[in-house]
Amino acid sequence: MIGYYISLAMRSLRGTPILSALMIAAIAVGVGASMTVLTVNYMTSKNPLEHKDSVLYAVQLDSWDPNESYNRGGRGNQIPWQLTYQDATALLRSEIPARQVAMHRFGFTVTTDDSQVRPFVANARVTTRDFFGLFDVPFKHGGTWEKSADETPTLSVVLSSATNAKIFGEKNSVGEVIQLNGEPFTVVGVIEDWNPSPKVHDLNNGAFNDSEEIYIPFGLHRKFEIHSWGNNNGWNSGGNEGVTGYEAHLQSESVWIQYWVELDSAAQKRDYEEFITNYIRQQKEQGRFQRPLKFALTQPSEWLVLNEVLDQDSRVLAWCALAFLLVCVVNAVALLLAKFLRKAPEAGVRRALGAGRGSIFTQHLIESGCIGLLGGLAGIVLTLVGLAGIRVLTDDGFDRVAQMDWAMVFAAIALAVFASLLAGLYPAWRISRTNPSVYLKTQ
């Protein structure tokens, strides 16, 4: 019976092409506008670390100015988003976490002995060896460096798959040597394509920017006098008298190191919280951490909210888009009502021949659903056009967000069908409740 109703719906749509096209267009425009915004919101709110959300934590310590709280984005009384170098190196000595990562963004000029490979500047991540295991970074060749490289200057490097292809083609480059700022680095590993979006591990430097091209050990700071290429905030503590140059920077109160830990159990988390508490108290005795004792261990899902990856403006825009869809549904109601009432004689004949009100209602509701399906397909095309426009108007880091995956394709069709069924409820009910004698008088 449903197949018969669908064939009736298709015949009805062909019989009134202009009116049918207007209804499909109304649904398509509403769905296209809504899904463009909802797709962007959906992609920006994804958590690539959701499978480890209960064991990963971003570490924050309140080492800020005792006279003025940390202020980011106009929101005062916060804990700094990053750690000082001296605090990061101190926390690395803890044996409590299953894994722990200190890191920041940097860059190198890359050269090789191959004259056909032109020198280029590569974005780098200076990090500890646990980075790859903690964030589930897959290796294509080789692996990470030795643990000692986190503390001592070891000239090892891990390449991204794209960087390896740029320099060495598709071959296994483990053991090869490249020049970073003129120094020879030995390739110890090549990772697979890994480009999470958003970059939960580093929301400070563009949540939707591409991942780094090379990775080097944390123990190279003093050898190369490495500074952060990302956010660097600080205040003058008045300490470290007599310390100058780069060493003064490392011992300063500037916060520029991102820090993550993996704690596999509640007991491990309690032990680590106690470790941090004792560390802060120890630092207070040395004149640091003069603010009230405060720190935070924040899970990835909370970290995304705290960093406002999906901000309030995006949510408001989503509601506006859905309101626009509602306007389109109201227009579709009027068009469907006009279309169905034009078919009153046909419905009257069917009622006179024994069709019940439920059958008439179902027939016309299925016709509304068919309109929604066609409108949804057209809405997907409009959504793709809208997302293409967003990619043109925004920076490169947003390219991977303005994409429609299969989940959003099916969501678009479902939304269109739901909207059209909602629009068709009253017109279908209206024509099913009309007296058959009224129809027959028109024949």
Short mmCIF file of C-alpha atoms in Angstrom, two decimals:
data_model
loop_
_atom_site.label_atom_id
_atom_site.label_comp_id
_atom_site.label_asym_id
_atom_site.label_seq_id
_atom_site.Cartn_x
_atom_site.Cartn_y
_atom_site.Cartn_z
CA MET A 1 0.00 0.00 0.00
CA ILE A 2 2.85 2.40 0.78
CA GLY A 3 4.33 1.76 -2.66
CA TYR A 4 0.95 2.61 -4.18
CA TYR A 5 0.79 5.86 -2.19
CA ILE A 6 4.31 6.75 -3.33
CA SER A 7 3.32 6.22 -6.97
CA LEU A 8 0.29 8.46 -6.39
CA ALA A 9 2.56 11.09 -4.85
CA MET A 10 4.92 11.06 -7.85
CA ARG A 11 1.97 11.34 -10.23
CA SER A 12 0.60 14.25 -8.20
CA LEU A 13 3.98 16.05 -8.22
CA ARG A 14 4.22 15.70 -11.99
CA GLY A 15 0.66 16.99 -12.35
CA THR A 16 1.48 20.28 -10.59
CA PRO A 17 5.13 20.92 -11.51
CA ILE A 18 5.28 24.62 -10.58
CA LEU A 19 3.63 24.24 -7.20
CA SER A 20 5.66 21.11 -6.47
CA ALA A 21 8.89 22.89 -7.43
CA LEU A 22 8.06 25.76 -5.08
CA MET A 23 7.49 23.37 -2.18
CA ILE A 24 10.68 21.44 -2.87
CA ALA A 25 12.59 24.73 -3.15
CA ALA A 26 11.16 25.97 0.15
CA ILE A 27 12.31 22.83 1.94
CA ALA A 28 15.67 22.80 0.11
CA VAL A 29 16.53 26.40 0.96
CA GLY A 30 15.62 25.91 4.62
CA VAL A 31 17.58 22.68 4.88
CA GLY A 32 20.55 24.10 2.96
CA ALA A 33 20.87 27.13 5.23
CA SER A 34 20.36 25.08 8.40
CA MET A 35 22.70 22.27 7.47
CA THR A 36 25.48 24.66 6.42
CA VAL A 37 25.57 26.12 9.91
CA LEU A 38 24.85 22.84 11.70
CA THR A 39 27.59 21.04 9.76
CA VAL A 40 30.17 23.63 10.80
CA ASN A 41 28.97 23.45 14.41
CA TYR A 42 29.04 19.65 14.32
CA MET A 43 32.56 19.51 12.93
CA THR A 44 33.92 22.13 15.33
CA SER A 45 32.40 20.40 18.35
CA LYS A 46 33.85 16.97 17.57
CA ASN A 47 36.27 15.53 20.11
CA PRO A 48 39.00 13.44 18.43
CA LEU A 49 40.08 12.27 21.88
CA GLU A 50 36.63 11.16 22.99
CA HIS A 51 37.78 7.54 23.33
CA LYS A 52 40.33 8.65 25.96
CA ASP A 53 38.28 11.43 27.51
CA SER A 54 38.21 9.78 30.94
CA VAL A 55 42.00 9.35 31.25
CA LEU A 56 43.56 12.41 29.57
CA TYR A 57 43.98 15.74 31.36
CA ALA A 58 45.38 19.15 30.44
CA VAL A 59 47.39 20.45 33.40
CA GLN A 60 47.09 24.06 34.60
CA LEU A 61 48.94 25.68 37.52
CA ASP A 62 48.16 29.12 38.92
CA SER A 63 51.69 30.56 39.03
CA TRP A 64 50.47 34.01 37.98
CA ASP A 65 50.93 37.51 39.41
CA PRO A 66 49.71 37.63 43.04
CA ASN A 67 48.35 41.14 42.47
CA GLU A 68 46.35 40.40 39.34
CA SER A 69 44.70 37.19 38.19
CA TYR A 70 45.31 35.68 34.77
CA ASN A 71 43.01 37.24 32.18
CA ARG A 72 42.28 35.67 28.84
CA GLY A 73 39.65 36.95 26.44
CA GLY A 74 38.37 39.48 28.97
CA ARG A 75 37.62 36.75 31.52
CA GLY A 76 39.50 37.35 34.75
CA ASN A 77 40.28 35.07 37.68
CA GLN A 78 41.52 32.25 35.49
CA ILE A 79 44.34 29.72 35.66
CA PRO A 80 46.99 30.14 32.93
CA TRP A 81 46.38 27.88 29.95
CA GLN A 82 50.05 26.86 29.80
CA LEU A 83 52.95 26.21 32.18
CA THR A 84 56.33 27.81 32.71
CA TYR A 85 59.35 25.88 31.51
CA GLN A 86 60.61 25.32 35.05
CA ASP A 87 57.24 23.92 36.17
CA ALA A 88 56.95 21.66 33.12
CA THR A 89 60.39 20.16 33.68
CA ALA A 90 59.61 19.66 37.36
CA LEU A 91 56.36 17.83 36.61
CA LEU A 92 58.14 15.60 34.11
CA ARG A 93 60.06 14.06 37.02
CA SER A 94 56.86 12.54 38.40
CA GLU A 95 56.47 8.81 37.83
CA ILE A 96 52.75 8.78 38.60
CA PRO A 97 51.19 9.37 35.13
CA ALA A 98 51.10 6.48 32.67
CA ARG A 99 52.22 9.06 30.08
CA GLN A 100 52.95 12.78 30.23
CA VAL A 101 53.70 15.33 27.55
CA ALA A 102 55.30 18.77 27.66
CA MET A 103 55.30 20.54 24.31
CA HIS A 104 54.95 23.71 22.26
CA ARG A 105 55.05 24.89 18.66
CA PHE A 106 58.28 25.89 16.88
CA GLY A 107 59.77 25.89 13.38
CA PHE A 108 62.93 25.00 11.48
CA THR A 109 64.46 25.60 8.09
CA VAL A 110 64.78 22.17 6.48
CA THR A 111 67.55 21.33 3.99
CA THR A 112 68.95 18.07 2.63
CA ASP A 113 71.95 16.92 0.62
CA ASP A 114 69.61 16.36 -2.33
CA SER A 115 69.88 19.46 -4.52
CA GLN A 116 66.47 18.71 -6.03
CA VAL A 117 64.75 19.31 -2.67
CA ARG A 118 64.44 23.03 -2.12
CA PRO A 119 64.89 24.37 1.45
CA PHE A 120 61.64 25.09 3.26
CA VAL A 121 60.41 26.21 6.66
CA ALA A 122 58.60 23.45 8.51
CA ASN A 123 56.25 23.84 11.45
CA ALA A 124 57.65 21.78 14.31
CA ARG A 125 56.43 20.47 17.63
CA VAL A 126 58.98 20.35 20.41
CA THR A 127 57.71 17.60 22.66
CA THR A 128 58.46 14.62 24.87
CA ARG A 129 58.46 11.05 23.59
CA ASP A 130 55.09 10.19 25.19
CA PHE A 131 53.35 12.57 22.77
CA PHE A 132 52.83 9.85 20.17
CA GLY A 133 51.42 7.28 22.58
CA LEU A 134 49.29 9.67 24.62
CA PHE A 135 47.56 11.14 21.55
CA ASP A 136 47.47 7.84 19.59
CA VAL A 137 49.66 9.09 16.75
CA PRO A 138 50.21 6.12 14.39
CA PHE A 139 53.67 5.37 12.98
CA LYS A 140 54.27 4.42 9.37
CA HIS A 141 57.99 3.73 9.83
CA GLY A 142 60.20 3.55 12.90
CA GLY A 143 59.12 5.08 16.19
CA THR A 144 59.90 7.81 18.66
CA TRP A 145 63.24 8.79 20.25
CA GLU A 146 64.80 7.44 23.43
CA LYS A 147 63.55 8.74 26.79
CA SER A 148 66.92 10.40 27.50
CA ALA A 149 66.27 12.77 24.57
CA ASP A 150 63.59 14.50 26.66
CA GLU A 151 66.33 15.88 28.91
CA THR A 152 69.54 15.84 26.88
CA PRO A 153 70.24 17.35 23.43
CA THR A 154 69.66 14.47 21.02
CA LEU A 155 69.43 15.33 17.32
CA SER A 156 66.52 13.05 16.43
CA VAL A 157 63.45 13.93 14.39
CA VAL A 158 60.11 12.36 13.53
CA LEU A 159 58.59 13.36 10.19
CA SER A 160 54.99 13.59 9.12
CA SER A 161 53.99 11.42 6.17
CA ALA A 162 53.66 14.48 3.91
CA THR A 163 57.09 15.82 4.91
CA ASN A 164 58.68 12.44 4.35
CA ALA A 165 57.12 12.29 0.87
CA LYS A 166 58.36 15.82 0.11
CA ILE A 167 61.96 14.99 1.03
CA PHE A 168 62.38 11.26 0.41
CA GLY A 169 59.42 10.23 -1.68
CA GLU A 170 57.55 7.19 -0.38
CA LYS A 171 60.59 5.30 0.91
CA ASN A 172 61.33 4.47 4.53
CA SER A 173 63.58 7.34 5.63
CA VAL A 174 64.46 6.00 9.11
CA GLY A 175 68.20 6.44 9.55
CA GLU A 176 68.43 9.22 6.96
CA VAL A 177 69.79 12.65 7.90
CA ILE A 178 68.21 16.04 7.28
CA GLN A 179 69.46 19.51 8.21
CA LEU A 180 67.37 21.58 10.63
CA ASN A 181 68.72 25.11 10.88
CA GLY A 182 71.98 23.70 9.54
CA GLU A 183 72.31 20.93 12.16
CA PRO A 184 72.19 17.22 11.16
CA PHE A 185 69.14 15.40 12.56
CA THR A 186 68.63 11.66 12.21
CA VAL A 187 65.15 10.50 11.23
CA VAL A 188 63.90 7.97 13.80
CA GLY A 189 60.29 7.72 12.68
CA VAL A 190 57.64 8.67 10.16
CA ILE A 191 54.02 8.97 11.26
CA GLU A 192 50.94 8.14 9.22
CA ASP A 193 48.62 10.89 8.04
CA TRP A 194 47.45 12.39 11.34
CA ASN A 195 45.52 15.61 11.34
CA PRO A 196 42.88 15.72 14.11
CA SER A 197 40.26 18.44 13.90
CA PRO A 198 39.98 20.27 16.16
CA LYS A 199 43.53 19.97 17.49
CA VAL A 200 42.55 19.30 21.09
CA HIS A 201 46.19 18.90 22.13
CA ASP A 202 46.97 22.49 21.08
CA LEU A 203 44.03 24.88 20.93
CA ASN A 204 46.31 27.86 21.51
CA ASN A 205 47.62 27.99 17.95
CA GLY A 206 44.56 27.54 15.77
CA ALA A 207 42.19 24.73 16.70
CA PHE A 208 41.72 23.81 13.04
CA ASN A 209 45.23 24.37 11.71
CA ASP A 210 47.14 21.44 10.25
CA SER A 211 49.32 19.33 12.52
CA GLU A 212 53.05 19.97 12.53
CA GLU A 213 55.39 18.68 9.85
CA ILE A 214 58.24 17.58 12.12
CA TYR A 215 58.64 16.60 15.78
CA ILE A 216 61.83 17.02 17.83
CA PRO A 217 62.83 16.09 21.42
CA PHE A 218 62.12 18.38 24.36
CA GLY A 219 65.74 18.22 25.52
CA LEU A 220 66.95 20.50 22.70
CA HIS A 221 65.84 23.80 24.22
CA ARG A 222 69.18 25.03 25.48
CA LYS A 223 71.18 23.79 22.49
CA PHE A 224 69.08 25.79 20.02
CA GLU A 225 67.71 28.41 22.45
CA ILE A 226 64.23 27.42 21.39
CA HIS A 227 61.39 29.87 21.97
CA SER A 228 57.72 29.17 21.41
CA TRP A 229 56.16 30.03 18.07
CA GLY A 230 52.82 30.04 19.84
CA ASN A 231 51.24 31.99 22.67
CA ASN A 232 53.72 33.28 25.24
CA ASN A 233 52.42 35.16 28.28
CA GLY A 234 54.28 36.30 31.35
CA TRP A 235 54.61 38.71 34.24
CA ASN A 236 57.66 40.14 36.03
CA SER A 237 58.21 38.22 39.24
CA GLY A 238 61.28 40.23 40.23
CA GLY A 239 63.23 37.01 40.80
CA ASN A 240 66.15 35.29 39.03
CA GLU A 241 68.48 38.23 39.65
CA GLY A 242 71.81 37.77 37.92
CA VAL A 243 70.38 35.31 35.39
CA THR A 244 70.47 36.70 31.87
CA GLY A 245 69.86 35.66 28.29
CA TYR A 246 68.04 32.50 27.31
CA GLU A 247 68.50 30.90 30.73
CA ALA A 248 66.57 33.78 32.26
CA HIS A 249 63.74 33.02 29.83
CA LEU A 250 63.67 29.37 30.93
CA GLN A 251 63.58 30.38 34.60
CA SER A 252 61.05 33.18 34.14
CA GLU A 253 57.35 33.16 34.97
CA SER A 254 56.42 33.15 31.27
CA VAL A 255 53.88 30.45 30.44
CA TRP A 256 54.41 28.81 27.04
CA ILE A 257 54.48 25.04 27.59
CA GLN A 258 51.38 22.90 27.02
CA TYR A 259 51.18 19.95 29.39
CA TRP A 260 49.05 16.78 29.25
CA VAL A 261 48.99 13.66 31.39
CA GLU A 262 47.37 10.25 31.09
CA LEU A 263 45.99 8.94 34.39
CA ASP A 264 44.47 5.48 34.04
CA SER A 265 42.56 5.26 37.32
CA ALA A 266 40.90 7.36 39.99
CA ALA A 267 43.62 6.38 42.44
CA GLN A 268 46.30 7.50 40.00
CA LYS A 269 44.52 10.81 39.58
CA ARG A 270 44.31 11.32 43.38
CA ASP A 271 48.02 10.57 43.71
CA TYR A 272 48.85 13.04 40.96
CA GLU A 273 46.67 15.75 42.51
CA GLU A 274 48.52 15.21 45.79
CA PHE A 275 51.85 15.40 43.94
CA ILE A 276 50.88 18.74 42.35
CA THR A 277 49.61 20.09 45.68
CA ASN A 278 52.90 19.23 47.38
CA TYR A 279 54.87 20.72 44.49
CA ILE A 280 52.98 24.03 44.71
CA ARG A 281 53.48 24.17 48.49
CA GLN A 282 57.17 23.57 47.99
CA GLN A 283 57.33 26.38 45.44
CA LYS A 284 55.48 28.69 47.82
CA GLU A 285 58.23 28.16 50.37
CA GLN A 286 60.68 29.37 47.71
CA GLY A 287 58.68 32.53 47.04
CA ARG A 288 56.75 31.43 43.98
CA PHE A 289 53.02 30.65 43.55
CA GLN A 290 51.97 33.52 45.80
CA ARG A 291 48.34 33.25 44.78
CA PRO A 292 45.96 30.88 46.61
CA LEU A 293 46.77 27.24 45.83
CA LYS A 294 44.94 26.43 42.65
CA PHE A 295 45.43 24.03 39.76
CA ALA A 296 43.25 22.15 37.28
CA LEU A 297 43.20 18.80 35.50
CA THR A 298 40.84 19.21 32.56
CA GLN A 299 39.52 16.44 30.32
CA PRO A 300 39.53 16.94 26.51
CA SER A 301 35.76 17.47 26.28
CA GLU A 302 35.92 20.13 28.98
CA TRP A 303 39.05 21.63 27.39
CA LEU A 304 37.14 22.22 24.14
CA VAL A 305 34.39 24.05 26.05
CA LEU A 306 36.86 26.03 28.16
CA ASN A 307 38.70 27.20 25.05
CA GLU A 308 35.39 28.09 23.37
CA VAL A 309 36.12 26.13 20.20
CA LEU A 310 32.37 26.25 19.58
CA ASP A 311 31.60 29.78 20.75
CA GLN A 312 28.29 31.38 21.68
CA ASP A 313 28.02 33.19 18.34
CA SER A 314 28.04 29.84 16.53
CA ARG A 315 25.24 28.53 18.72
CA VAL A 316 23.15 31.65 18.14
CA LEU A 317 23.73 31.36 14.40
CA ALA A 318 22.57 27.74 14.51
CA TRP A 319 19.32 28.73 16.21
CA CYS A 320 18.82 31.49 13.63
CA ALA A 321 19.29 28.94 10.84
CA LEU A 322 16.71 26.63 12.40
CA ALA A 323 14.33 29.57 12.75
CA PHE A 324 14.78 30.22 9.03
CA LEU A 325 13.94 26.57 8.37
CA LEU A 326 10.75 27.03 10.43
CA VAL A 327 9.78 29.96 8.20
CA CYS A 328 10.29 27.74 5.17
CA VAL A 329 8.13 25.04 6.78
CA VAL A 330 5.32 27.56 7.34
CA ASN A 331 5.49 28.52 3.67
CA ALA A 332 5.42 24.85 2.74
CA VAL A 333 2.26 24.41 4.86
CA ALA A 334 0.47 27.06 2.83
CA LEU A 335 1.63 25.56 -0.47
CA LEU A 336 0.68 22.04 0.56
CA LEU A 337 -2.73 23.18 1.73
CA ALA A 338 -3.37 24.87 -1.62
CA LYS A 339 -2.14 21.80 -3.51
CA PHE A 340 -4.15 19.28 -1.51
CA LEU A 341 -7.38 21.28 -1.61
CA ARG A 342 -7.05 21.44 -5.39
CA LYS A 343 -7.18 17.65 -5.30
CA ALA A 344 -10.42 17.62 -3.32
CA PRO A 345 -12.51 16.04 -6.10
CA GLU A 346 -10.08 13.14 -6.42
CA ALA A 347 -10.12 12.58 -2.67
CA GLY A 348 -13.94 12.74 -2.68
CA VAL A 349 -14.16 9.97 -5.24
CA ARG A 350 -11.81 7.79 -3.20
CA ARG A 351 -13.85 8.40 -0.05
CA ALA A 352 -17.06 7.56 -1.91
CA LEU A 353 -15.51 4.30 -3.09
CA GLY A 354 -14.76 3.26 0.48
CA ALA A 355 -11.38 4.79 1.39
CA GLY A 356 -11.29 5.84 5.04
CA ARG A 357 -10.09 9.10 6.48
CA GLY A 358 -6.93 7.40 7.68
CA SER A 359 -6.10 6.25 4.16
CA ILE A 360 -6.58 9.75 2.73
CA PHE A 361 -4.47 11.22 5.54
CA THR A 362 -1.68 8.64 5.02
CA GLN A 363 -1.69 9.14 1.26
CA HIS A 364 -1.19 12.88 1.51
CA LEU A 365 1.31 12.62 4.36
CA ILE A 366 3.43 10.26 2.25
CA GLU A 367 3.24 12.80 -0.56
CA SER A 368 4.59 15.39 1.88
CA GLY A 369 7.40 13.00 2.77
CA CYS A 370 8.30 12.56 -0.90
CA ILE A 371 8.50 16.34 -1.25
CA GLY A 372 10.78 16.39 1.79
CA LEU A 373 13.03 13.70 0.32
CA LEU A 374 13.45 15.63 -2.92
CA GLY A 375 13.90 18.85 -0.96
CA GLY A 376 16.54 17.15 1.20
CA LEU A 377 18.54 16.05 -1.84
CA ALA A 378 18.39 19.56 -3.24
CA GLY A 379 19.24 20.90 0.24
CA ILE A 380 22.41 18.79 0.31
CA VAL A 381 23.53 20.45 -2.91
CA LEU A 382 22.85 23.89 -1.40
CA THR A 383 24.71 22.88 1.76
CA LEU A 384 27.76 21.86 -0.27
CA VAL A 385 27.62 25.22 -2.04
CA GLY A 386 27.39 27.04 1.30
CA LEU A 387 30.32 25.10 2.75
CA ALA A 388 32.38 25.83 -0.37
CA GLY A 389 31.66 29.52 0.16
CA ILE A 390 32.81 29.27 3.78
CA ARG A 391 36.06 27.63 2.69
CA VAL A 392 36.68 30.46 0.24
CA LEU A 393 35.96 33.18 2.80
CA THR A 394 37.92 31.70 5.72
CA ASP A 395 41.55 30.76 6.28
CA ASP A 396 43.12 27.44 5.36
CA GLY A 397 42.77 26.04 8.86
CA PHE A 398 38.99 25.99 8.47
CA ASP A 399 39.00 23.87 5.30
CA ARG A 400 38.68 20.59 7.17
CA VAL A 401 35.75 21.91 9.23
CA ALA A 402 33.62 23.11 6.31
CA GLN A 403 33.16 19.56 5.04
CA MET A 404 30.04 17.41 5.00
CA ASP A 405 30.47 13.82 6.14
CA TRP A 406 27.99 11.00 5.66
CA ALA A 407 26.45 11.54 9.08
CA MET A 408 25.48 15.08 8.10
CA VAL A 409 24.23 13.93 4.67
CA PHE A 410 21.79 11.54 6.32
CA ALA A 411 20.95 14.20 8.91
CA ALA A 412 20.07 16.61 6.09
CA ILE A 413 17.70 14.11 4.49
CA ALA A 414 16.15 13.25 7.85
CA LEU A 415 15.68 16.92 8.69
CA ALA A 416 14.07 17.61 5.30
CA VAL A 417 11.68 14.66 5.58
CA PHE A 418 10.79 15.58 9.16
CA ALA A 419 10.19 19.22 8.19
CA SER A 420 7.99 18.25 5.24
CA LEU A 421 6.00 15.75 7.31
CA LEU A 422 5.51 18.45 9.92
CA ALA A 423 4.39 20.84 7.22
CA GLY A 424 2.04 18.23 5.76
CA LEU A 425 0.24 17.29 8.97
CA TYR A 426 -2.40 20.02 8.88
CA PRO A 427 -3.06 19.96 5.11
CA ALA A 428 -3.35 16.14 5.16
CA TRP A 429 -5.66 16.26 8.19
CA ARG A 430 -7.71 19.03 6.59
CA ILE A 431 -8.40 17.13 3.34
CA SER A 432 -9.07 13.87 5.20
CA ARG A 433 -11.78 15.56 7.36
CA THR A 434 -13.75 17.13 4.52
CA ASN A 435 -17.19 15.61 3.80
CA PRO A 436 -17.14 13.37 0.66
CA SER A 437 -20.46 14.85 -0.52
CA VAL A 438 -18.73 18.19 -0.99
CA TYR A 439 -16.22 16.53 -3.32
CA LEU A 440 -18.91 14.66 -5.27
CA LYS A 441 -20.90 17.84 -5.94
CA THR A 442 -17.89 19.16 -7.83
CA GLN A 443 -17.90 16.20 -10.27
#
